[in-house]
Structure formats: C-alpha cells, structure tokens
mmCIF file of C-alpha atoms in Angstrom:
data_model
loop_
_atom_site.group_PDB
_atom_site.id
_atom_site.type_symbol
_atom_site.label_atom_id
_atom_site.label_comp_id
_atom_site.label_asym_id
_atom_site.label_seq_id
_atom_site.Cartn_x
_atom_site.Cartn_y
_atom_site.Cartn_z
ATOM 1 C CA ARG Y 20 -32.299 20.686 -32.888
ATOM 2 C CA PRO Y 21 -33.856 23.935 -34.245
ATOM 3 C CA LEU Y 22 -33.008 27.081 -32.286
ATOM 4 C CA ARG Y 23 -36.667 27.954 -31.694
ATOM 5 C CA GLU Y 24 -37.342 24.498 -30.149
ATOM 6 C CA ALA Y 25 -34.244 24.726 -27.948
ATOM 7 C CA GLN Y 26 -35.257 28.174 -26.744
ATOM 8 C CA ALA Y 27 -38.802 26.906 -25.979
ATOM 9 C CA THR Y 28 -37.446 24.091 -23.808
ATOM 10 C CA GLY Y 29 -34.908 26.381 -22.116
ATOM 11 C CA GLU Y 30 -31.934 24.598 -23.667
ATOM 12 C CA VAL Y 31 -29.144 26.917 -24.633
ATOM 13 C CA GLU Y 32 -26.454 25.850 -27.077
ATOM 14 C CA LYS Y 33 -22.998 26.207 -25.470
ATOM 15 C CA PRO Y 34 -20.518 28.386 -27.358
ATOM 16 C CA ARG Y 35 -17.987 26.515 -29.441
ATOM 17 C CA LEU Y 36 -15.506 27.250 -32.143
ATOM 18 C CA GLN Y 37 -15.321 25.253 -35.346
ATOM 19 C CA ILE Y 38 -12.009 25.384 -37.224
ATOM 20 C CA GLN Y 39 -11.135 24.046 -40.620
ATOM 21 C CA LEU Y 40 -7.341 24.221 -40.897
ATOM 22 C CA THR Y 41 -6.454 24.542 -44.602
ATOM 23 C CA SER Y 42 -2.742 25.290 -44.762
ATOM 24 C CA VAL Y 43 0.272 27.242 -43.565
ATOM 25 C CA THR Y 44 2.164 29.291 -46.127
ATOM 26 C CA ASN Y 45 5.778 30.327 -46.404
ATOM 27 C CA LEU Y 46 7.151 28.715 -43.241
ATOM 28 C CA HIS Y 47 10.703 29.383 -42.107
ATOM 29 C CA SER Y 48 12.695 26.608 -40.532
ATOM 30 C CA THR Y 49 14.808 26.866 -37.431
ATOM 31 C CA SER Y 50 17.048 24.042 -38.664
ATOM 32 C CA GLU Y 51 18.447 22.833 -41.969
ATOM 33 C CA GLY Y 52 15.826 21.718 -44.480
ATOM 34 C CA ALA Y 53 12.083 22.140 -44.614
ATOM 35 C CA PRO Y 54 10.147 21.741 -41.361
ATOM 36 C CA ASN Y 55 7.875 18.904 -40.344
ATOM 37 C CA ALA Y 56 5.031 21.203 -39.400
ATOM 38 C CA TYR Y 57 1.978 20.788 -37.198
ATOM 39 C CA VAL Y 58 -0.478 23.324 -35.711
ATOM 40 C CA LYS Y 59 -1.743 23.629 -32.171
ATOM 41 C CA PHE Y 60 -4.932 25.406 -31.095
ATOM 42 C CA ALA Y 61 -5.961 26.440 -27.576
ATOM 43 C CA VAL Y 62 -8.995 28.222 -26.152
ATOM 44 C CA GLY Y 63 -8.675 28.320 -22.347
ATOM 45 C CA ALA Y 64 -7.901 24.744 -21.200
ATOM 46 C CA GLN Y 65 -9.302 23.230 -24.412
ATOM 47 C CA LYS Y 66 -6.620 22.139 -26.913
ATOM 48 C CA ALA Y 67 -6.309 20.481 -30.286
ATOM 49 C CA ARG Y 68 -3.396 19.496 -32.543
ATOM 50 C CA SER Y 69 -3.132 18.746 -36.233
ATOM 51 C CA HIS Y 70 -1.249 15.919 -37.806
ATOM 52 C CA VAL Y 71 2.381 16.438 -38.928
ATOM 53 C CA VAL Y 72 3.038 17.374 -42.555
ATOM 54 C CA PRO Y 73 6.646 16.445 -43.243
ATOM 55 C CA ASN Y 74 9.359 18.274 -45.158
ATOM 56 C CA THR Y 75 7.575 21.303 -46.633
ATOM 57 C CA TYR Y 76 7.497 25.084 -46.257
ATOM 58 C CA ASN Y 77 3.825 25.189 -47.338
ATOM 59 C CA PRO Y 78 1.987 22.341 -45.549
ATOM 60 C CA GLN Y 79 -1.604 21.428 -46.517
ATOM 61 C CA PHE Y 80 -3.780 20.068 -43.716
ATOM 62 C CA GLU Y 81 -7.516 19.988 -44.503
ATOM 63 C CA GLU Y 82 -8.390 19.088 -40.874
ATOM 64 C CA HIS Y 83 -11.493 19.990 -38.799
ATOM 65 C CA PHE Y 84 -11.550 20.808 -35.097
ATOM 66 C CA GLU Y 85 -14.224 21.884 -32.646
ATOM 67 C CA LEU Y 86 -13.374 23.481 -29.318
ATOM 68 C CA PRO Y 87 -15.840 24.437 -26.534
ATOM 69 C CA VAL Y 88 -15.574 28.094 -25.495
ATOM 70 C CA ALA Y 89 -16.489 29.255 -21.958
ATOM 71 C CA ASP Y 90 -16.654 32.964 -22.874
ATOM 72 C CA PRO Y 91 -16.109 34.083 -26.475
ATOM 73 C CA ASN Y 92 -15.962 37.749 -25.339
ATOM 74 C CA THR Y 93 -12.822 37.230 -23.246
ATOM 75 C CA GLN Y 94 -11.209 33.979 -24.444
ATOM 76 C CA PRO Y 95 -8.875 34.202 -27.471
ATOM 77 C CA LEU Y 96 -7.842 31.420 -29.754
ATOM 78 C CA PHE Y 97 -4.124 30.778 -29.482
ATOM 79 C CA ILE Y 98 -2.601 29.309 -32.675
ATOM 80 C CA SER Y 99 0.963 28.039 -32.828
ATOM 81 C CA VAL Y 100 2.936 26.308 -35.573
ATOM 82 C CA TRP Y 101 5.715 23.860 -34.578
ATOM 83 C CA ASP Y 102 8.456 21.825 -36.208
ATOM 84 C CA ASP Y 103 7.992 18.169 -35.100
ATOM 85 C CA ALA Y 104 11.682 17.350 -35.710
ATOM 86 C CA THR Y 105 13.052 20.089 -33.410
ATOM 87 C CA GLN Y 106 9.992 20.808 -31.253
ATOM 88 C CA GLU Y 107 10.727 24.490 -31.931
ATOM 89 C CA PRO Y 108 7.907 27.015 -32.515
ATOM 90 C CA LEU Y 109 7.755 28.388 -36.065
ATOM 91 C CA GLY Y 110 5.199 31.115 -35.357
ATOM 92 C CA TRP Y 111 2.235 32.270 -33.287
ATOM 93 C CA PHE Y 112 -1.019 34.127 -33.639
ATOM 94 C CA THR Y 113 -3.780 35.108 -31.159
ATOM 95 C CA LEU Y 114 -7.276 35.572 -32.536
ATOM 96 C CA LYS Y 115 -9.911 37.471 -30.540
ATOM 97 C CA LEU Y 116 -13.070 35.341 -30.826
ATOM 98 C CA GLU Y 117 -15.261 38.429 -30.353
ATOM 99 C CA ASN Y 118 -14.147 39.423 -33.874
ATOM 100 C CA LEU Y 119 -15.795 36.382 -35.401
ATOM 101 C CA ARG Y 120 -19.422 36.638 -36.630
ATOM 102 C CA ARG Y 121 -21.634 34.158 -34.844
ATOM 103 C CA ASN Y 122 -22.772 31.183 -36.941
ATOM 104 C CA GLN Y 123 -21.009 32.534 -40.065
ATOM 105 C CA GLU Y 124 -17.906 30.959 -41.610
ATOM 106 C CA MET Y 125 -14.987 33.323 -42.090
ATOM 107 C CA ASP Y 126 -12.007 32.559 -44.356
ATOM 108 C CA ILE Y 127 -8.947 33.961 -42.639
ATOM 109 C CA ALA Y 128 -5.222 34.167 -43.374
ATOM 110 C CA LEU Y 129 -3.485 34.959 -40.076
ATOM 111 C CA PRO Y 130 0.082 36.390 -40.157
ATOM 112 C CA LEU Y 131 2.426 34.532 -37.874
ATOM 113 C CA ALA Y 132 4.755 36.257 -35.436
ATOM 114 C CA HIS Y 133 7.833 35.115 -33.579
ATOM 115 C CA LYS Y 134 10.207 36.480 -30.957
ATOM 116 C CA ASN Y 135 13.302 38.165 -32.312
ATOM 117 C CA ASP Y 136 16.791 38.033 -30.742
ATOM 118 C CA LYS Y 137 15.754 40.722 -28.252
ATOM 119 C CA GLY Y 138 12.676 38.751 -27.104
ATOM 120 C CA GLN Y 139 10.266 41.094 -28.832
ATOM 121 C CA TRP Y 140 7.297 39.844 -30.907
ATOM 122 C CA GLU Y 141 7.454 40.719 -34.584
ATOM 123 C CA GLU Y 142 5.736 39.539 -37.776
ATOM 124 C CA ILE Y 143 7.706 37.018 -39.694
ATOM 125 C CA VAL Y 144 9.222 38.461 -42.919
ATOM 126 C CA PRO Y 145 8.683 37.332 -45.592
ATOM 127 C CA ARG Y 146 5.188 36.778 -44.325
ATOM 128 C CA SER Y 147 4.100 33.342 -43.019
ATOM 129 C CA SER Y 148 0.396 32.743 -42.536
ATOM 130 C CA VAL Y 149 -2.002 30.166 -41.160
ATOM 131 C CA VAL Y 150 -5.013 29.767 -43.516
ATOM 132 C CA LEU Y 151 -8.273 28.543 -41.956
ATOM 133 C CA ILE Y 152 -12.020 28.828 -41.854
ATOM 134 C CA ALA Y 153 -13.450 29.713 -38.504
ATOM 135 C CA LYS Y 154 -17.042 29.726 -37.220
ATOM 136 C CA ALA Y 155 -18.274 30.752 -33.772
ATOM 137 C CA CYS Y 156 -21.351 28.725 -32.854
ATOM 138 C CA GLY Y 157 -23.796 28.712 -29.946
#
C-alpha cells in the first residue's frame, strides 16, 4: 500500500528490520576441524536462525529474515554465530538499529567479538565478520 494512502487512512506501518544474511568470513573453531556454522538474530523477544552450513570457515548463507521492531531507537540487533556440532558461540556483534537509514539497504561487514580467557570482550584476530544487507522499514 502506498505511504500516502496509508497516512490518509491513519494506518502506520510498524517498524521492522529486513536482513539478507550473505556469509560469515574467517571463522575460528572451538574444536578440531572446521565449524558447522549457523547465525542467530534477536531484536527484543523476536528471534530468527539461519540454516547450518557444515564444515567450513567461510559459510555462505543467502537467507532472508524479517523481524518486527518495537522501538528502533532503543532496541539493538544481536547477532551471534554458533557451531552446531559443539553448540559453542563463535562470535557476537550488537548493531544499533538507529544507525541504519530508514528504507535504504545497507551492505555491512560486522566484525565479530568473543570473550577472552579473562571474560573480557575483544575483537577476533584475525578478523571474523558477518556479511549482510540490512534495511530498516516502517
């Protein structure tokens, strides 16, 4: 429905986040061999999960997700990458949705972080990244 028509009838499009998960690059495994990777997304109580890409350090996904967003100014997108074989996290990233341009696709490579032996967050070296296209709508 055209925006002008929706505004005239008083209908307001609810905020949502569209995600096209492309790939994860340069993963590090917590066990022997390449991980069986999948990606989880969460905005508030809304969650989505990718399929598992087995036995690779550079999984390709090409999956689309759409999550409703209650308040894009305060709710971040939590992204985590997991190994399906061990159920161990391989990295995390938190994206502030307020940084996305409304109704405009943004190609993003997000550097993953993990907790070191002291429990402190640090970027994974060599760098691992989640590659996606994000679009804030509504």
